[in-house]
Coordinates of C-alpha atoms and ligand atoms in Angstrom, one line a residue:
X1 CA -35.5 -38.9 -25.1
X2 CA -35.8 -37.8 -21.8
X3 CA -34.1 -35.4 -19.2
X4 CA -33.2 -38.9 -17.0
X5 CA -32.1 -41.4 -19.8
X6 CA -29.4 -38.8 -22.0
X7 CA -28.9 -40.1 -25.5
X8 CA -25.0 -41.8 -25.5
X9 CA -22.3 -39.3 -26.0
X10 CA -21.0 -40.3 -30.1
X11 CA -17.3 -38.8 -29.0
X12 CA -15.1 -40.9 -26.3
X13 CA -12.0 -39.4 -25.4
X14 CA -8.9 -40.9 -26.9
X15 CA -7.6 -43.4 -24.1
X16 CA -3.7 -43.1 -24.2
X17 CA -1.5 -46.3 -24.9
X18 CA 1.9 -47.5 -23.4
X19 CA 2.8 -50.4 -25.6
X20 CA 5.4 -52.5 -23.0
X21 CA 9.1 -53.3 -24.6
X22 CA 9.5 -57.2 -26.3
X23 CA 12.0 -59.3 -28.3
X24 CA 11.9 -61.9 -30.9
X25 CA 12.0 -61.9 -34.6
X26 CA 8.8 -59.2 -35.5
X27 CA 10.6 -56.8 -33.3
X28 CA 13.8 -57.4 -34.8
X29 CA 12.6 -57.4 -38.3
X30 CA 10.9 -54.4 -37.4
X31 CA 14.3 -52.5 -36.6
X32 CA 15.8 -53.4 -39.4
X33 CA 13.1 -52.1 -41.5
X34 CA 13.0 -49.1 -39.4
X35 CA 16.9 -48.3 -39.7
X36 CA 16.3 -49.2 -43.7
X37 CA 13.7 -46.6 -44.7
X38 CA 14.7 -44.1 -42.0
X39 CA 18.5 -44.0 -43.3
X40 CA 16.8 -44.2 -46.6
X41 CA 14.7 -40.8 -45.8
X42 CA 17.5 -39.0 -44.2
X43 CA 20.5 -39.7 -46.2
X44 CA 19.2 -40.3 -49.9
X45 CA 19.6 -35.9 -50.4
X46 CA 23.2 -36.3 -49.3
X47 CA 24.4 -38.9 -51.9
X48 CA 26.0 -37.2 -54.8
X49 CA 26.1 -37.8 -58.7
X50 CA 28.3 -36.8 -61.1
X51 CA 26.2 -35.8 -64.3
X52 CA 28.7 -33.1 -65.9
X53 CA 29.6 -29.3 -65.1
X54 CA 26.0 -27.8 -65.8
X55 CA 24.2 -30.3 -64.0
X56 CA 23.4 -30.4 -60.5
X57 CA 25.5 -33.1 -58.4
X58 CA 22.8 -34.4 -56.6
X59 CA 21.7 -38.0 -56.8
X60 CA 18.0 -37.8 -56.3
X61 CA 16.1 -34.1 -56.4
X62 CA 13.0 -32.5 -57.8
X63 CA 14.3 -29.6 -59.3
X64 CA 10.9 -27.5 -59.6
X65 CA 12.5 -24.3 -60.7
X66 CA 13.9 -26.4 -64.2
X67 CA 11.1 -29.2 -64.0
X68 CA 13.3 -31.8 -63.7
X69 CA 13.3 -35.1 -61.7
X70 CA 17.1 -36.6 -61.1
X71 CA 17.2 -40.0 -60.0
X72 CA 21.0 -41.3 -60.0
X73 CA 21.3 -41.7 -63.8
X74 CA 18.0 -40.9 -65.0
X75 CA 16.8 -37.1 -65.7
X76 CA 12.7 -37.1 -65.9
X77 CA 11.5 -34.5 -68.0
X78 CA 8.1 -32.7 -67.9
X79 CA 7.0 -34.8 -71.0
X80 CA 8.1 -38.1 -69.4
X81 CA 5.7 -37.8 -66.6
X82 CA 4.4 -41.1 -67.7
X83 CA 7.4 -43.0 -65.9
X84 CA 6.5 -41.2 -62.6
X85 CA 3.1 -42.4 -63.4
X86 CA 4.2 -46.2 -64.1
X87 CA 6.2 -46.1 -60.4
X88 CA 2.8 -44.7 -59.0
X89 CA 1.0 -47.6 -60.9
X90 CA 3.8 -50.3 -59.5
X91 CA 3.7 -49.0 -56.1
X92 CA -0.3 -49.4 -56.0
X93 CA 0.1 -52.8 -57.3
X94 CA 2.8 -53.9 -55.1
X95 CA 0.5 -52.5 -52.1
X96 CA -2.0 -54.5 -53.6
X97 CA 0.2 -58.3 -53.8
X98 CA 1.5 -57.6 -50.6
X99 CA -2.3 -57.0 -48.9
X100 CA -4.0 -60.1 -50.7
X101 CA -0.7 -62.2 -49.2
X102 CA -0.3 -60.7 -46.0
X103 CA -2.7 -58.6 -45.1
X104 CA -1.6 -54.9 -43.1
X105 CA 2.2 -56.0 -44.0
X106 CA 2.4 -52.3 -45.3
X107 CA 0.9 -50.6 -42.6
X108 CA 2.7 -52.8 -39.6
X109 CA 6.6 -52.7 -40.8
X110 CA 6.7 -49.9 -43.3
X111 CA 4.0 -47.0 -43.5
X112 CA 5.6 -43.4 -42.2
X113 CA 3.2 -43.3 -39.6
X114 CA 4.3 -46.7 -38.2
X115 CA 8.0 -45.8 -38.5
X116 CA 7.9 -42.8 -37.3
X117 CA 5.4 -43.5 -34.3
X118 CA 7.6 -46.9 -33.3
X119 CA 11.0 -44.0 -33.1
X120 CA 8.9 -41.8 -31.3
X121 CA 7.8 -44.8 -28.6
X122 CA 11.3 -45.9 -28.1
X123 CA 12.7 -42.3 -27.2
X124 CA 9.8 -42.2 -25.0
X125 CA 10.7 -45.6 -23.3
X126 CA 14.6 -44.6 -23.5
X127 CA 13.6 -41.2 -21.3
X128 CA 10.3 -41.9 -19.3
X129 CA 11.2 -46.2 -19.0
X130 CA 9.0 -49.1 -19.9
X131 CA 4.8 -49.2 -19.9
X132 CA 4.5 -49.4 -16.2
X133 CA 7.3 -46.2 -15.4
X134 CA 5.0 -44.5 -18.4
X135 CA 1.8 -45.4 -16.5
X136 CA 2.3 -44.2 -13.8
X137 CA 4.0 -41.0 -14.5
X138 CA 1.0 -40.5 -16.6
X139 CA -1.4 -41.0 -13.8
X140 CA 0.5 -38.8 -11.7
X141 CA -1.5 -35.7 -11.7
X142 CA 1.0 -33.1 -9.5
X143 CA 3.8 -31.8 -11.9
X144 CA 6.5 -32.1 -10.3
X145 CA 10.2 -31.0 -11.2
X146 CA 10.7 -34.8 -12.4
X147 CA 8.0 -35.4 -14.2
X148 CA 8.3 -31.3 -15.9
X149 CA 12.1 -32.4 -16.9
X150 CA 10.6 -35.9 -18.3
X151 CA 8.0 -34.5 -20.3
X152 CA 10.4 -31.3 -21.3
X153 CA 13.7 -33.4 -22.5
X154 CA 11.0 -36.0 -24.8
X155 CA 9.2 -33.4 -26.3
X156 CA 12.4 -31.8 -27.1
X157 CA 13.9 -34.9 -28.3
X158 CA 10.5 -35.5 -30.6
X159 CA 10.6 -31.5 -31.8
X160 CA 14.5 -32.5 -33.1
X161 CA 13.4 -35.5 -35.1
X162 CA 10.3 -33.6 -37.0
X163 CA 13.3 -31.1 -37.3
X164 CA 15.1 -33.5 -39.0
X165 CA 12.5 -35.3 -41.0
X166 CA 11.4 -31.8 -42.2
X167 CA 14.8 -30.9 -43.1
X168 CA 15.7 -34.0 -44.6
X169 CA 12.0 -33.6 -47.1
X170 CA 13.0 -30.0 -48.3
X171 CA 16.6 -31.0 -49.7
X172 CA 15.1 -33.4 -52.0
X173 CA 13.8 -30.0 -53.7
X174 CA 17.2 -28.2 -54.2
X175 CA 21.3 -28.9 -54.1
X176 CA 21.0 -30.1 -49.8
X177 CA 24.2 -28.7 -49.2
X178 CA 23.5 -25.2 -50.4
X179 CA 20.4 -25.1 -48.9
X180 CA 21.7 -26.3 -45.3
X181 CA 23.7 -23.7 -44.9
X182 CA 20.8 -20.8 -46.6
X183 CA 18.5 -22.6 -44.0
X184 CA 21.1 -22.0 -41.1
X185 CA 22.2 -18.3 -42.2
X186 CA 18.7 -17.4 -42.6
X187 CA 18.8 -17.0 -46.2
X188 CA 16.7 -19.6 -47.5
X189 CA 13.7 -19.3 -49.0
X190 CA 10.3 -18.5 -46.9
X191 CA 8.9 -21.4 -48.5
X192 CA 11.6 -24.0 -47.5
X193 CA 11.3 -22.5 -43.6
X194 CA 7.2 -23.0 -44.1
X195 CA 7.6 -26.3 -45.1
X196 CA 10.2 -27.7 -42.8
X197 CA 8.0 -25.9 -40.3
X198 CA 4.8 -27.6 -41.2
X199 CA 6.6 -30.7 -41.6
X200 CA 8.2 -30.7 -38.0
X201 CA 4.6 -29.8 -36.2
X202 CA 2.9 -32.7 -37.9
X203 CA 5.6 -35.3 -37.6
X204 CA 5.4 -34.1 -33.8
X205 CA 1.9 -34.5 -33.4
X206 CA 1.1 -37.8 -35.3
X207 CA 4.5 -39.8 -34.2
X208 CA 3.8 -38.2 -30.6
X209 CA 0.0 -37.6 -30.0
X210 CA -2.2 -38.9 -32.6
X211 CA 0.1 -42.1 -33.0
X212 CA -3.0 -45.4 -33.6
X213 CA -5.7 -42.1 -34.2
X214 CA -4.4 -41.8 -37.4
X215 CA -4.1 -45.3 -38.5
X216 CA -7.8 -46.3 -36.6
X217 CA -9.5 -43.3 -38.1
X218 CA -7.6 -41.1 -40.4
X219 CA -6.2 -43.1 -42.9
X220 CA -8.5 -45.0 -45.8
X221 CA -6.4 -47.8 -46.3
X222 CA -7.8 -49.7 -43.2
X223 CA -11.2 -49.7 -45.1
X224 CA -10.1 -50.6 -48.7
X225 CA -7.5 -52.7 -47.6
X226 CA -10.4 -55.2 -47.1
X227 CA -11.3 -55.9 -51.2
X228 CA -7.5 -57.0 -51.8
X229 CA -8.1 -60.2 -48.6
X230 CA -9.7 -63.4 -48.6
X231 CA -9.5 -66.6 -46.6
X232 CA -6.1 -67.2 -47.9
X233 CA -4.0 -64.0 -46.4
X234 CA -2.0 -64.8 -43.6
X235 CA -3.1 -62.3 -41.3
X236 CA -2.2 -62.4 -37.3
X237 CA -4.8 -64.5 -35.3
X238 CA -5.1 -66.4 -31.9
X239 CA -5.6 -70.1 -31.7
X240 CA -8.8 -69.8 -29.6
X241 CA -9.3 -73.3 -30.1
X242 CA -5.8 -74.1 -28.4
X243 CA -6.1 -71.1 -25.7
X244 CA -9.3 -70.9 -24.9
X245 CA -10.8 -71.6 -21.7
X246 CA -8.1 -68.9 -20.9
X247 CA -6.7 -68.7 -16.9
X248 CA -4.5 -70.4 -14.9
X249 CA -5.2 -73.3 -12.3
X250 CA -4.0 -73.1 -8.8
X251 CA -2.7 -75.9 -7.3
X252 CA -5.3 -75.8 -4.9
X253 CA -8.0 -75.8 -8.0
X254 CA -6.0 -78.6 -9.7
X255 CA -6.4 -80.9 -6.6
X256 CA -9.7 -80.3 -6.7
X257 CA -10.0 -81.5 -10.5
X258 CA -11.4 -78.0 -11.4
X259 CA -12.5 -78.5 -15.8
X260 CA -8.4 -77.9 -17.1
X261 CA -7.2 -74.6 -18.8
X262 CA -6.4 -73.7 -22.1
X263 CA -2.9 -72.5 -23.5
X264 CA -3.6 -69.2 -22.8
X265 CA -3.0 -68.0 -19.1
X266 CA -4.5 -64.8 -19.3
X267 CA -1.0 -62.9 -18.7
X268 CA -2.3 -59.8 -20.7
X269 CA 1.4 -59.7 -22.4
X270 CA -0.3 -59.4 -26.0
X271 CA -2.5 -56.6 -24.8
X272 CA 0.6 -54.7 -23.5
X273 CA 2.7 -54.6 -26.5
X274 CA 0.1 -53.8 -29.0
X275 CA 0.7 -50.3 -30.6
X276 CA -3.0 -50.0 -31.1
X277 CA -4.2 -51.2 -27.9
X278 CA -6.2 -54.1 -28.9
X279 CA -6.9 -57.5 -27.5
X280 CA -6.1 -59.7 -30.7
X281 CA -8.0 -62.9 -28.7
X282 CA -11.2 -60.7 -29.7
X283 CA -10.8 -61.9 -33.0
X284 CA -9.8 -60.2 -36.4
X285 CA -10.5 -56.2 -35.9
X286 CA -9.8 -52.8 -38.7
X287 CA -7.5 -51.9 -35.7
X288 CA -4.8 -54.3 -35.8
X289 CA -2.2 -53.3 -38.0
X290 CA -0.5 -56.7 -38.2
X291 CA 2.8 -55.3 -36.3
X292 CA 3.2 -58.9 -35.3
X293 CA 4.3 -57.7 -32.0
X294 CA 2.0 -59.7 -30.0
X295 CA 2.8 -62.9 -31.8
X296 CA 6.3 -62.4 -30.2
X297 CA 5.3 -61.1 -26.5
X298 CA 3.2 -64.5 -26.9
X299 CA 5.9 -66.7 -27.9
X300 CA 8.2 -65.5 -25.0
X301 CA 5.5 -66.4 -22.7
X302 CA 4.9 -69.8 -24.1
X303 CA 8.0 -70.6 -23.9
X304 CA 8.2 -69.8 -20.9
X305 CA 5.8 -71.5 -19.3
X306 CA 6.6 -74.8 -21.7
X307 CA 4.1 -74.6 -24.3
X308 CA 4.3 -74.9 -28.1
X309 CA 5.0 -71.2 -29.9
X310 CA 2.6 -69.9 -32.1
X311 CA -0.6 -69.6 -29.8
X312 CA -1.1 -66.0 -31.3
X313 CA 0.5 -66.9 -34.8
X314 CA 0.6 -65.6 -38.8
X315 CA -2.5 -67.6 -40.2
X316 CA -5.1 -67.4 -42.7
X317 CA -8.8 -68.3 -42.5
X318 CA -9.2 -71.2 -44.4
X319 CA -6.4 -72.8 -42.0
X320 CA -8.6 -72.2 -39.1
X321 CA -11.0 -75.0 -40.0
X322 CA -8.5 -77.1 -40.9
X323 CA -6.5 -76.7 -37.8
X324 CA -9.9 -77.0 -35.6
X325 CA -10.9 -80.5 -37.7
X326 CA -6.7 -81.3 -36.3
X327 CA -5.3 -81.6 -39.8
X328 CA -2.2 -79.5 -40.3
X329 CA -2.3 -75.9 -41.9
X330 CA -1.3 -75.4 -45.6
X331 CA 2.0 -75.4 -47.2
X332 CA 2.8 -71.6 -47.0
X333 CA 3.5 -71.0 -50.4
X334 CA -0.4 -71.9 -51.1
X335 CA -1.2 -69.2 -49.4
X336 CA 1.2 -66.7 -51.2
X337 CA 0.9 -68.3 -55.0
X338 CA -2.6 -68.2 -55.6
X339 CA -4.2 -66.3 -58.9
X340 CA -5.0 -63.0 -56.9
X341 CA -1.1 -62.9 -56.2
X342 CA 0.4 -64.3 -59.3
X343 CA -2.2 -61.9 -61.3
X344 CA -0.7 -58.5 -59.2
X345 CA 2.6 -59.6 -59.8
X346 CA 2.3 -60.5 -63.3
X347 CA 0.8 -56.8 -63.6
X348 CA 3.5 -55.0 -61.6
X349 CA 6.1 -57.0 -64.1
X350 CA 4.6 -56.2 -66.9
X351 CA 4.6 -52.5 -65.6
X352 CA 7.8 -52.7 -64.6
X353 CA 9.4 -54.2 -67.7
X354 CA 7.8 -51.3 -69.8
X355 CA 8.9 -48.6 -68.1
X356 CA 12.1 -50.4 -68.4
X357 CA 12.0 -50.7 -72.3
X358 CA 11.0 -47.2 -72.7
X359 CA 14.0 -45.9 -70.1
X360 CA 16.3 -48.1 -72.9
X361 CA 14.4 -47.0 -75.8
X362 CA 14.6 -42.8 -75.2
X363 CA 16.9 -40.7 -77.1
X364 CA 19.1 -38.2 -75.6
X365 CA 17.5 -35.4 -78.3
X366 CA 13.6 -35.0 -78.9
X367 CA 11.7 -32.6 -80.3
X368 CA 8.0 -31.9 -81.0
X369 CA 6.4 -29.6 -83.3
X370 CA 3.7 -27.6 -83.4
X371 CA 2.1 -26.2 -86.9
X372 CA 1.4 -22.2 -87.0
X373 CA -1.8 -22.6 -88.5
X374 CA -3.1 -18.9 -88.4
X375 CA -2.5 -18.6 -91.6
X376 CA -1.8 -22.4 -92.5
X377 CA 0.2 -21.2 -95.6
X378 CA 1.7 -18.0 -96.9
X379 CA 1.8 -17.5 -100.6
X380 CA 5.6 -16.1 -101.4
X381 CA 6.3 -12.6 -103.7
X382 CA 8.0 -15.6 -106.1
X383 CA 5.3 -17.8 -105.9
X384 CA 6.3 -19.8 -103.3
X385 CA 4.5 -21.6 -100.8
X386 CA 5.3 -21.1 -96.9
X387 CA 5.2 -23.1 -93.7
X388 CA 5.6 -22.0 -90.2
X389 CA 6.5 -24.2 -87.4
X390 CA 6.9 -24.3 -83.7
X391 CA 10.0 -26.7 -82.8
X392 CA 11.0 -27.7 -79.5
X393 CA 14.5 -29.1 -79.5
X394 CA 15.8 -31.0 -76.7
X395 CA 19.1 -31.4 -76.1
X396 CA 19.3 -33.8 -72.4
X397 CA 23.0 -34.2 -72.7
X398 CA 25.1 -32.0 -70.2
X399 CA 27.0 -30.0 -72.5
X400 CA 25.5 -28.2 -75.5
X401 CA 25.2 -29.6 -78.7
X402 CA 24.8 -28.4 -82.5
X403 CA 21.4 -29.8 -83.9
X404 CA 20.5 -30.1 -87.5
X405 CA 17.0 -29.9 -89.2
X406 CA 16.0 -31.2 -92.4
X407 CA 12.8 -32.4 -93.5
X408 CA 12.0 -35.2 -95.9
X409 CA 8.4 -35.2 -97.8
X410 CA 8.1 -33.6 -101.4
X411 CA 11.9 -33.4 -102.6
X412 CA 11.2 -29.8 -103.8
X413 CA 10.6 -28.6 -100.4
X414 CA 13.2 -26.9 -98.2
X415 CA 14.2 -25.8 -95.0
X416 CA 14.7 -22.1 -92.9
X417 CA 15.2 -21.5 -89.6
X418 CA 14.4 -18.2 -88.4
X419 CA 17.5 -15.7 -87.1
X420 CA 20.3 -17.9 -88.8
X421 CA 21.0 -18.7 -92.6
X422 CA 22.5 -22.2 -91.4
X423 CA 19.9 -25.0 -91.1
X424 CA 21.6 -25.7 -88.0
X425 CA 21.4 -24.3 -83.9
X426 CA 23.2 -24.6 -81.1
X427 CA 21.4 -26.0 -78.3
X428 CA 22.4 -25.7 -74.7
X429 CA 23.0 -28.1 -72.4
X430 CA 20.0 -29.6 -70.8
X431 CA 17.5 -27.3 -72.1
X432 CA 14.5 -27.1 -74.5
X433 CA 15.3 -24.6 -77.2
X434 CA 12.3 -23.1 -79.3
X435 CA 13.2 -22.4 -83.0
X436 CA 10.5 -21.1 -85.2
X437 CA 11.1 -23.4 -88.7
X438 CA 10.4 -23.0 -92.4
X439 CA 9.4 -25.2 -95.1
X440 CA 8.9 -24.0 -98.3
X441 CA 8.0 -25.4 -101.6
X442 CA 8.6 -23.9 -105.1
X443 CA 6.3 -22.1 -107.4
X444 CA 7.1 -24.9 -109.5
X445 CA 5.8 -27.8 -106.9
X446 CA 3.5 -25.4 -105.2
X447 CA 1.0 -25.0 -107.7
X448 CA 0.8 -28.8 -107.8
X449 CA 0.8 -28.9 -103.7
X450 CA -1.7 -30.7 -102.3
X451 CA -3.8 -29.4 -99.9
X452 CA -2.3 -31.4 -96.8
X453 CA 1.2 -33.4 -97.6
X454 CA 2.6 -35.7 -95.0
X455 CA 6.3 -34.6 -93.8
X456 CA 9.2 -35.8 -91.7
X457 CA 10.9 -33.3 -89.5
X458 CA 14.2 -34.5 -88.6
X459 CA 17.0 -33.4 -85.9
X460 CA 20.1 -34.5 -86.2
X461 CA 22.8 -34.3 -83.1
X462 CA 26.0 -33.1 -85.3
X463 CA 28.0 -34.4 -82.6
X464 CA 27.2 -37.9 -82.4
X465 CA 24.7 -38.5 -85.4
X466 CA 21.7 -39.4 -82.8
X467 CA 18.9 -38.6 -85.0
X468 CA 15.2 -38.2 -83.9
X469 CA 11.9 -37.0 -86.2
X470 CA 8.3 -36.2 -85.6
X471 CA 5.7 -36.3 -88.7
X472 CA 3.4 -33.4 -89.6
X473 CA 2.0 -31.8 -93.0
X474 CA 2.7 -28.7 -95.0
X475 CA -0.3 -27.2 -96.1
X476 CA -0.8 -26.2 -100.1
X477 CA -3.7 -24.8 -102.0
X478 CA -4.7 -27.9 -103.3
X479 CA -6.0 -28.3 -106.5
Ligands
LIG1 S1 0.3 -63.3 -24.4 FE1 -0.5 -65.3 -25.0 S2 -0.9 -66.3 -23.0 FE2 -0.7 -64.1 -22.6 S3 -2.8 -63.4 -22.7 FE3 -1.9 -63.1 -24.7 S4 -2.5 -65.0 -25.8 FE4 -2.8 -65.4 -23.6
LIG2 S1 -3.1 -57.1 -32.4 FE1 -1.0 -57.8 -32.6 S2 -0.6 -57.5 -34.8 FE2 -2.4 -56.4 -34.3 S3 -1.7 -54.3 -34.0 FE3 -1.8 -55.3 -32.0 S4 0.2 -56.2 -31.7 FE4 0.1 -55.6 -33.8

C-alpha cells in the first residue's frame, strides 16, 4: 500500500447517541418491566423470613460462610446444587422459547444492561432535557458553569444508582440490615466495600458510557441468538413495501403530478428514539435489540398524519411475502405454537416439574456415608469382625434434634458410635454432624462373613420418626 492511498483505519470512534423521548404501549410496557425487575433487585434483601431462632431471617441470601442458599421456604444445601443447576437449565431454556417466538424480547425489555441503560437515559433527559437540549449541549465545546453543573449533578445522580445497585448485590450475601449499618460505620468487611466498589464503577460506566457498546460488541448473545430464529419469530421490521418511495410531496410537486409517496415521510422519528442508533428501514441488523421503541415513535406519526399504524410493526418473515402478494399476515398464535416453541416449553416443564418433585420428595434429615477402608476390616481380641464408617448426619430443621442409627443386613451385626455408649446423637440445628460409626459382627457370624455383605444404614429423627438410609457393605474375610 502506498504513502498516498493509507490502508482504512479498522477502529471508528464510538459516535454518541441521544435517543429522543416517546409514548405508546412498548414504552409503557417497558416501564413497567423496568419498575418490576428494578424493585425486584433492590428490595428482594430487605424482605424477611421467619425460619426459627438459629436461622437467619432473611428471605433470599447466599450465605457463603455456612454454604447455604435461602430462598423464602427453601434452604439449598451444598449437595443440592443440582436445583440451582435445574433453574440455570430453565432459565436457558426459557431464553431459548422466548428468542425462537420473539426474537431480542430478552435483550429489549429485560437484560440488566437494557434496564439499567434506559434508568440511566431518563435521569439524563430529566437533568440535561430531550435529544435536541442533549445535542447540543454535547456539541458545545466551551465548559461553561451550565454545562460543568449539568454534567456534575448527572454523573452524580448515575455514581448514586451504581451505589445502590452495588449495595443492593452485596446484601444478598449476608443478614442486609447488619451489614448496612457495618458498611456505614466502616466496619464491614474489605471484601463487601471491593465489591460494592467494583459494582458502582461498572454499573457507571456501561448504563452511562458504554450503553449499545456493550450490547453491539460485548455481549455473545447477539451472535447465538441467531440458531434459536427462523421465518416464523416476530421480530420488529418496516413495511418497505407500504413506505417506500419514502418523502413527502409538496403541494407544488403534487400539482405537478410528481410519481406519489409512500407511507413513510422520511420524519427520521424512528431513527431518534432508537437506543442503538439504527435506522430499522435498513432492514433486519445484529444491532437492533427489538426495544420496540420505534414501532411506537412510528405509530404516533402515522397517526398523525392519518395513516394506518403499524408501518414499522412486530412481524415475521414468512408474513412479508404474504403481505407483499396482499393476503393478510398469519393468526399470531401460528407464529408462537410452532414445534420449536412447543418443544422448549415442553423441556422447561418437564424441568420444571422435576425440580418440583424432588423439592416435595427431600427429607428434612440425610446422611451419607463413607467406608474407612484403610484397613477394610479389623479383626477383634474376641474374634470379632470390625467396620469403620464416616457418617454425615444432617439435621435441616432449625432446632436440634436427637438422631438414631441402626443398621439392618446380617441380624448378628451391631452398631457403635464412637465417644458415646448410646446408639444415638444429638445433632444441631441446621448443621452436618460427622460421627465415625461401627458395625460389628460376631466371632460366631464373622467366620462365616462374606467377603463383601450388602447393609442398610439407617437414621432415625427420635423426634418425629422421619427416617432416612443409605446402602453400603461391611467387609469380612470371606471364605
Ligand atoms: S418514523 Fe415512520 S414515517 Fe418517520 S421515518 Fe420512520 S418509518 Fe418513516
Ligand atoms: S431499531 Fe427499533 S426495535 Fe431495534 S433497537 Fe432500534 S428502536 Fe429498538
Amino acid at each position: 500500500m502506498s504513502d498516498s492511498n493509507p490502508a482504512p483505519s479498522l477502529y471508528a470512534a464510538r459516535e454518541p447517541i441521544f435517543p429522543r423521548r416517546v409514548s405508546g404501549v412498548f414504552r409503557n410496557l417497558k416501564w413497567y418491566i423496568m419498575a418490576i425487575t428494578l424493585g425486584i433487585y433492590y428490595l428482594t434483601p430487605w424482605i424477611r423470613w421467619d425460619r426459627g431462632p438459629s436461622l437467619p431471617d432473611q428471605a433470599v441470601l447466599l450465605d457463603l460462610a455456612n454454604r447455604r442458599f435461602y430462598f423464602f421456604w427453601i434452604e439449598i444445601w451444598p449437595h443440592e446444587f443440582y436445583f440451582v443447576a435445574g433453574l440455570l437449565i430453565m432459565a436457558g431454556l426459557g431464553l431459548f422459547l422466548f428468542t425462537s417466538a420473539l426474537g431480542r424480547v430478552w435483550c429489549g425489555y429485560a437484560c440488566p444492561q437494557t434496564v439499567w441503560t434506559d434508568l440511566y437515559i431518563l435521569v439524563e433527559r430529566w437533568i440535561e432535557g430531550d435529544r435536541n437540549a442533549r445535542l447540543r449541549l454535547h456539541r458545545q465545546k466551551k465548559m461553561d458553569f451550565r454545562k460543568a453543573r449539568l454534567r456534575l449533578t448527572k454523573w452524580t445522580a448515575w455514581f448514586l444508582i451504581g451505589l445502590a445497585t452495588g449495595g443492593a448485590w452485596v446484601f444478598y450475601f449476608a443478614d442486609a440490615p447488619t451489614l448496612l449499618v457495618d458498611l456505614v460505620t466502616g466496619q464491614a468487611h474489605p471484601v463487601a466495600y471491593s465489591t460494592m466498589l467494583i459494582l458502582t464503577a461498572t454499573t457507571f460506566f456501561f448504563g452511562g458510557f458504554a450503553r449499545e457498546q456493550i450490547c453491539i460488541y460485548a455481549c455473545p448473545w447477539p451472535r447465538i441468538q441467531a440458531a434459536m430464529m427462523d421465518e416464523d419469530t416476530l421480530v420488529v421490521g418496516y413495511r418497505d413495501w407500504r413506505g417506500e418511495p419514502r418523502g413527502k410531496l409538496n403541494k407544488k410537486q403534487q400539482e405537478a403530478g410528481a410519481e406519489p409517496k409512500g407511507d413513510c415521510i422520511d420524519c427520521m422519528a424512528c431513527v431518534n428514539v432508537c437506543p442503538v442508533g439504527i435506522d430499522i428501514r435498513d432492514g433486519q441488523q445484529l444491532e437492533c435489540i427489538t426495544c420496540a421503541l420505534c414501532i411506537d415513535a412510528c405509530d404516533d406519526i402515522m397517526e398523525k398524519i392519518g395513516k394506518p399504524r403499524g408501518l414499522i410493526d412486530y412481524m415475521a418473515l414468512s408474513d412479508e411475502t404474504r403481505e407483499r402478494a396482499g393476503e393478510p399476515p398469519k393468526n399470531i398464535w401460528k407464529h408462537i405454537l410452532r414445534p420449536r416453541t412447543i418443544l422448549y416449553t415442553s423441556l422447561w416443564s418437564f424441568v420444571g416439574l422435576g425440580l418440583l418433585f424432588a423439592l416435595f420428595i427431600r427429607a428434612d434429615i440425610d446422611l451419607t456415608v463413607a467406608p474407612v477402608r484403610n484397613p477394610t476390616f479389623v479383626t477383634l481380641s474376641d474374634g470379632s469382625i470390625r467396620n469403620t464408617y464416616e457418617v454425615r448426619l444432617r439435621n435441616k430443621h432449625g432446632e436440634a434434634r436427637p438422631f438414631k442409627l441402626s443398621v439392618k443386613g446380617d441380624p448378628a451385626m451391631r452398631i457403635q458410635l464412637e465417644g458415646t455408649s448410646y446408639d444415638s446423637v444429638e445433632v444441631p440445628a441446621d448443621a452436618a454432624y460427622l460421627q465415625k460409626v461401627y458395625i460389628v459382627t460376631p466371632k460366631a457370624a464373622a467366620a462365616s462373613a462374606a467377603e463383601a455383605t450388602p447393609v442398610r444404614i439407617w437414621v432415625e429423627d427420635l423426634s418425629n420418626g422421619e427416617r432416612a438410609y443409605k446402602d453400603t457393605t461391611f467387609n469380612g474375610r470371606g471364605n
